[in-house]
XYZ file of N, CA and C in Angstrom:
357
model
N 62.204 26.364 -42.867
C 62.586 27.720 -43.164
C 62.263 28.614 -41.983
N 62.839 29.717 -42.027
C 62.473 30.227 -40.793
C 62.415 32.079 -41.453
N 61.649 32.717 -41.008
C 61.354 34.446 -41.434
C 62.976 35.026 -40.240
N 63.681 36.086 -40.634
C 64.379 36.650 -40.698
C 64.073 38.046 -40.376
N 64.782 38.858 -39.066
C 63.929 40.189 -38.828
C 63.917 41.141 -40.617
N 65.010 40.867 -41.117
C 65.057 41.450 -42.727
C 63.534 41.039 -43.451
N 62.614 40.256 -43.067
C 61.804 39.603 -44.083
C 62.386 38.790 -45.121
N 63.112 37.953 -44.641
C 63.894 37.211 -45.601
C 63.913 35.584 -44.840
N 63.617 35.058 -46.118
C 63.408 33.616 -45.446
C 64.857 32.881 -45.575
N 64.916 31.781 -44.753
C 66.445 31.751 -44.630
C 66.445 30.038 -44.695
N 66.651 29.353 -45.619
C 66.277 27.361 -45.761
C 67.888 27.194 -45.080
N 67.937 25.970 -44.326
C 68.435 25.421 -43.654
C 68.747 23.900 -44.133
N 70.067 23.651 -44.317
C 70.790 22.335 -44.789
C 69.681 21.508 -43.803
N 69.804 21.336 -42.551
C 69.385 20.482 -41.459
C 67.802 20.971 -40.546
N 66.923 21.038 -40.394
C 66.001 21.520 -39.922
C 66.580 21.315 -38.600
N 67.652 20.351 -38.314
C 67.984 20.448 -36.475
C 69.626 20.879 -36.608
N 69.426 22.646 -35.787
C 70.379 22.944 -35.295
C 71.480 22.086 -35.137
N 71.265 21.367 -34.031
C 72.871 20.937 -33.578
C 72.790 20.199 -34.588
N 72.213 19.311 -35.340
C 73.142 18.663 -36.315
C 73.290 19.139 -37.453
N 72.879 20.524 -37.469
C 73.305 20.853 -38.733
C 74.890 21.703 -38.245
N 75.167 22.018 -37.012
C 76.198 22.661 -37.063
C 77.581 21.885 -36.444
N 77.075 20.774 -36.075
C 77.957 19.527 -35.822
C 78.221 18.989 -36.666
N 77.390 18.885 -37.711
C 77.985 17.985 -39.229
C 79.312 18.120 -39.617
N 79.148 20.276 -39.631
C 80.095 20.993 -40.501
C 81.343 21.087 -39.263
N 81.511 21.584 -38.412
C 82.730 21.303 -37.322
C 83.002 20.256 -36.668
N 82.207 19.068 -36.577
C 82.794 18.012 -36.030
C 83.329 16.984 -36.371
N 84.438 17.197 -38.087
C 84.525 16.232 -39.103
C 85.891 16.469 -37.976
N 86.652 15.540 -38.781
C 88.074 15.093 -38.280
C 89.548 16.509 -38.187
N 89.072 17.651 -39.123
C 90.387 18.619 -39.311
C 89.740 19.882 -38.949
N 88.295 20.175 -38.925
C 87.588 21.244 -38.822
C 88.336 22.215 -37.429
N 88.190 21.611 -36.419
C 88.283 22.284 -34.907
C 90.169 22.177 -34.845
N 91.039 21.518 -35.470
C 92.540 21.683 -35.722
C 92.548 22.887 -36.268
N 92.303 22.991 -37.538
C 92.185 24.405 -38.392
C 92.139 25.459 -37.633
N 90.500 25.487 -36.895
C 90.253 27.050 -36.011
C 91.076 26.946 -35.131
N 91.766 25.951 -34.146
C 92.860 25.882 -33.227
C 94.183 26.693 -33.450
N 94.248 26.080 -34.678
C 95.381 27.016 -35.580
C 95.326 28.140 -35.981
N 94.310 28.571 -35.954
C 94.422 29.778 -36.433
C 93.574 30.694 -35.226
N 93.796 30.666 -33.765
C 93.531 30.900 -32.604
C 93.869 32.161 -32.416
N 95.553 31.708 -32.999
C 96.302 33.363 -32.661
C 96.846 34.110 -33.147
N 96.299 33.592 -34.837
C 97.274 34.408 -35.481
C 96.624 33.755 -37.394
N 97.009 35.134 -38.061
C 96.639 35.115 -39.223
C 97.393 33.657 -39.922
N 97.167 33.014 -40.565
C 98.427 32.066 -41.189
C 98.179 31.504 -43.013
N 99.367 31.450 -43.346
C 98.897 31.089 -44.668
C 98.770 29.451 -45.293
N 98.536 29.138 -46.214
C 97.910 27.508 -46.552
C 99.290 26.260 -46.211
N 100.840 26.976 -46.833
C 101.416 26.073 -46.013
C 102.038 26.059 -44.811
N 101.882 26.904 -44.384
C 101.843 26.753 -42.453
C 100.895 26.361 -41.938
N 99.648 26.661 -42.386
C 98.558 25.287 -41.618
C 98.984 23.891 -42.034
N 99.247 23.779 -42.881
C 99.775 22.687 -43.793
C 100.916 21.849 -42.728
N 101.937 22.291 -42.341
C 102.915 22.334 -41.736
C 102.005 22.238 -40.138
N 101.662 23.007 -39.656
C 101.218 23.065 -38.486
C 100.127 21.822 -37.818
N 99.313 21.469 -38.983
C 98.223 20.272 -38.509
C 99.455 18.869 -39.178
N 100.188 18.716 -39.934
C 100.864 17.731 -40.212
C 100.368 17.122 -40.890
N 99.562 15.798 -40.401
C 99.036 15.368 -41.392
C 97.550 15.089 -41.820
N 97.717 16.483 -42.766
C 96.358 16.048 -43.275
C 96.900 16.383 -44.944
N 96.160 15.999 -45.323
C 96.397 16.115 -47.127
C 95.894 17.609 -47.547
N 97.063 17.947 -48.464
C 96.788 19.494 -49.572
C 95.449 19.331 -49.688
N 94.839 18.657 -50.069
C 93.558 18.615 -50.663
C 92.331 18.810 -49.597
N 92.534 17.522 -48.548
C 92.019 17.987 -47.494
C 91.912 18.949 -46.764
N 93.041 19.735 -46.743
C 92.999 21.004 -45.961
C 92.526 21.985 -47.006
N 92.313 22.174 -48.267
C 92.014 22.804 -49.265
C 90.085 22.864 -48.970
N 89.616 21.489 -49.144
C 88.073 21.382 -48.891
C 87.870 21.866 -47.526
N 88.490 21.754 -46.629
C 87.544 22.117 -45.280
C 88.050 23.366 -45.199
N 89.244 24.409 -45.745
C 89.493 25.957 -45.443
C 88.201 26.051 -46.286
N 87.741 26.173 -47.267
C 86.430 26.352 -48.372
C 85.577 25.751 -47.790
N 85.416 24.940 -47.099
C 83.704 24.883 -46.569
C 83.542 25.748 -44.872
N 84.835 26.032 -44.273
C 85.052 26.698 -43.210
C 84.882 28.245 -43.146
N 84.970 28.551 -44.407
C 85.088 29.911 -44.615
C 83.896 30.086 -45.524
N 83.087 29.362 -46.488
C 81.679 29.468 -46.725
C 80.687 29.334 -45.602
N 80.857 28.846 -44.400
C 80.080 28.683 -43.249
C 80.427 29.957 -42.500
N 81.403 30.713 -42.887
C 81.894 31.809 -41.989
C 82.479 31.793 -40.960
N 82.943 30.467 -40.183
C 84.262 30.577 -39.707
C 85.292 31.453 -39.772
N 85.811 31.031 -40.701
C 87.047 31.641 -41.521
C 87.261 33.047 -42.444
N 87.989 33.860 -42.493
C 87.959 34.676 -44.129
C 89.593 34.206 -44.680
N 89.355 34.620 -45.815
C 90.326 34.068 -46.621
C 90.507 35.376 -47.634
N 91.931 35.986 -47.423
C 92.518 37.249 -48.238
C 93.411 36.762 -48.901
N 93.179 37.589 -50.157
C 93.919 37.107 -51.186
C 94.817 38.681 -51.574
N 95.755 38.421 -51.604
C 96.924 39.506 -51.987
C 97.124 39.094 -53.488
N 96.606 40.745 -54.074
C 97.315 40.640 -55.330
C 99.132 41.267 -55.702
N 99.594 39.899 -55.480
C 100.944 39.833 -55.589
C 101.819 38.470 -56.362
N 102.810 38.685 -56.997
C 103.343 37.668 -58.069
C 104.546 37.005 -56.727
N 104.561 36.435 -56.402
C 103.311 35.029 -56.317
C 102.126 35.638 -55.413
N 100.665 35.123 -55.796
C 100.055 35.454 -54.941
C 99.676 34.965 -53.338
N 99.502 35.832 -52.634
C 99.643 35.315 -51.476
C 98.216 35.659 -50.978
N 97.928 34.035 -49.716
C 96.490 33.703 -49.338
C 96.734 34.050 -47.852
N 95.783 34.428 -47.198
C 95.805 34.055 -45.655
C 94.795 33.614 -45.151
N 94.595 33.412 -44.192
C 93.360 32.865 -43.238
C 93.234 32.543 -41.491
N 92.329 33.903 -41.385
C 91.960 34.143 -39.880
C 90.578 33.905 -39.494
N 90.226 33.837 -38.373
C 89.355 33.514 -37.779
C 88.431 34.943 -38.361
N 86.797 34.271 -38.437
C 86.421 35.796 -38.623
C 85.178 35.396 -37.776
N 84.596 36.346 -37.479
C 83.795 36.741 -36.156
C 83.470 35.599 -35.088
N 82.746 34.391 -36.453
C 82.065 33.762 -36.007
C 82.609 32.821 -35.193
N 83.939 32.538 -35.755
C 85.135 31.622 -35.525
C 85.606 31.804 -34.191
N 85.779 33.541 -34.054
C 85.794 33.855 -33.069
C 85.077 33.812 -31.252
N 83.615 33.533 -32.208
C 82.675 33.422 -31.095
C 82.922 31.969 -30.630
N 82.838 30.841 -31.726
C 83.317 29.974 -31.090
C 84.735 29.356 -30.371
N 85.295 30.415 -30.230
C 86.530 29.487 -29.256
C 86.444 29.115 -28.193
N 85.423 29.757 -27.342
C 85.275 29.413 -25.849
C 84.507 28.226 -25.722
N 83.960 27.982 -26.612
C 83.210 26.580 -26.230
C 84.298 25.935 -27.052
N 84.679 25.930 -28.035
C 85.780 24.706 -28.886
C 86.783 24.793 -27.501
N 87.504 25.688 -27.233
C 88.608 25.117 -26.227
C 88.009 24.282 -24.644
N 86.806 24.878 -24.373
C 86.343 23.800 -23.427
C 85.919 22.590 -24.189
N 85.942 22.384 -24.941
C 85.524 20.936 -25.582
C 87.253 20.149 -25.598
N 88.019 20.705 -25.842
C 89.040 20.444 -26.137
C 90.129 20.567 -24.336
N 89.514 20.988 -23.932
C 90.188 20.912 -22.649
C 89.579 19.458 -22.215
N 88.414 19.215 -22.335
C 87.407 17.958 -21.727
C 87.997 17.176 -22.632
N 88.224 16.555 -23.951
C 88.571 15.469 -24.366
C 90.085 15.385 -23.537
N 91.315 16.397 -23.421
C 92.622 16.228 -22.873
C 92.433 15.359 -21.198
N 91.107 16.273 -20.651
C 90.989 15.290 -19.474
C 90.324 14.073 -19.865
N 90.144 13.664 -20.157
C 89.501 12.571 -20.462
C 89.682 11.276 -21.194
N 90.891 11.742 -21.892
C 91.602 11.039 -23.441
C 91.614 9.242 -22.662
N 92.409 9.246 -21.175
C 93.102 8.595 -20.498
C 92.030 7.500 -20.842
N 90.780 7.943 -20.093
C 89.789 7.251 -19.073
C 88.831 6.617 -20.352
N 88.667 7.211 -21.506
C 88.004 7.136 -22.691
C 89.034 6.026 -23.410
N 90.016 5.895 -23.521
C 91.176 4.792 -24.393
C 91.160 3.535 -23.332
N 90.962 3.795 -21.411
C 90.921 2.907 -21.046
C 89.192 2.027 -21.113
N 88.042 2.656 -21.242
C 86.840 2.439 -21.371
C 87.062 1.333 -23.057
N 87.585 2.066 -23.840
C 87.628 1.233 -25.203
C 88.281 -0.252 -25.202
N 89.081 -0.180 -24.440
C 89.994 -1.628 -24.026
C 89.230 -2.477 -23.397
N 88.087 -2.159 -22.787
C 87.555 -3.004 -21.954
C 86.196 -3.812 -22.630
């Protein structure tokens, strides 16, 4: 646990940082999602459409654990049909500069890493 300038104690899934925050973004659709939603507000089936293939369901659990971690926000329009969206919110934000250098380094690298596995 750790004290909080609020006086508020704050328990922690993971007592270690990076793996507690690698758990939650480094599953298989997590860092697609925030990719997708880089530049622009979008709703459930255009991510849907946009990552291809991942399953309704799948993309259903990780927008909800993405946006309980605060990644994400998720607006809901009260309208018949109702309509959802989902943008990056602060935090999501803070991380793009390190997600796209992570993601620039696997593109260089993809080559040399598929030829390392063959061997």
């Amino acid at each position: 646990m750790k004290k909080t300038s609020k006086n508020e104690f704050i328990k922690y899934d993971h007592p270690c940082p990076i793996r507690d925050v690698l758990d939650r973004i480094g599953d298989q659709w997590s860092l697609l999602i925030l990719k997708s939603l880089e530049h622009d507000v979008m709703r459930f089936n255009s991510l849907h459409k946009e990552i291809g293939d991942i399953s309704r369901q799948m993309l259903s659990r990780t927008l909800k654990r993405l946006e309980k971690d605060g990644y994400i926000t998720r607006t809901l329009y009260a309208e018949v049909p109702p309509r959802v969206e989902y943008a990056l919110a602060e935090l999501g934000l803070s991380f793009l500069k390190p997600m796209n250098t992570l993601i620039q380094w696997a593109d260089e690298n993809h080559e040399a890493i598929c030829r390392a596995r063959k061997k």
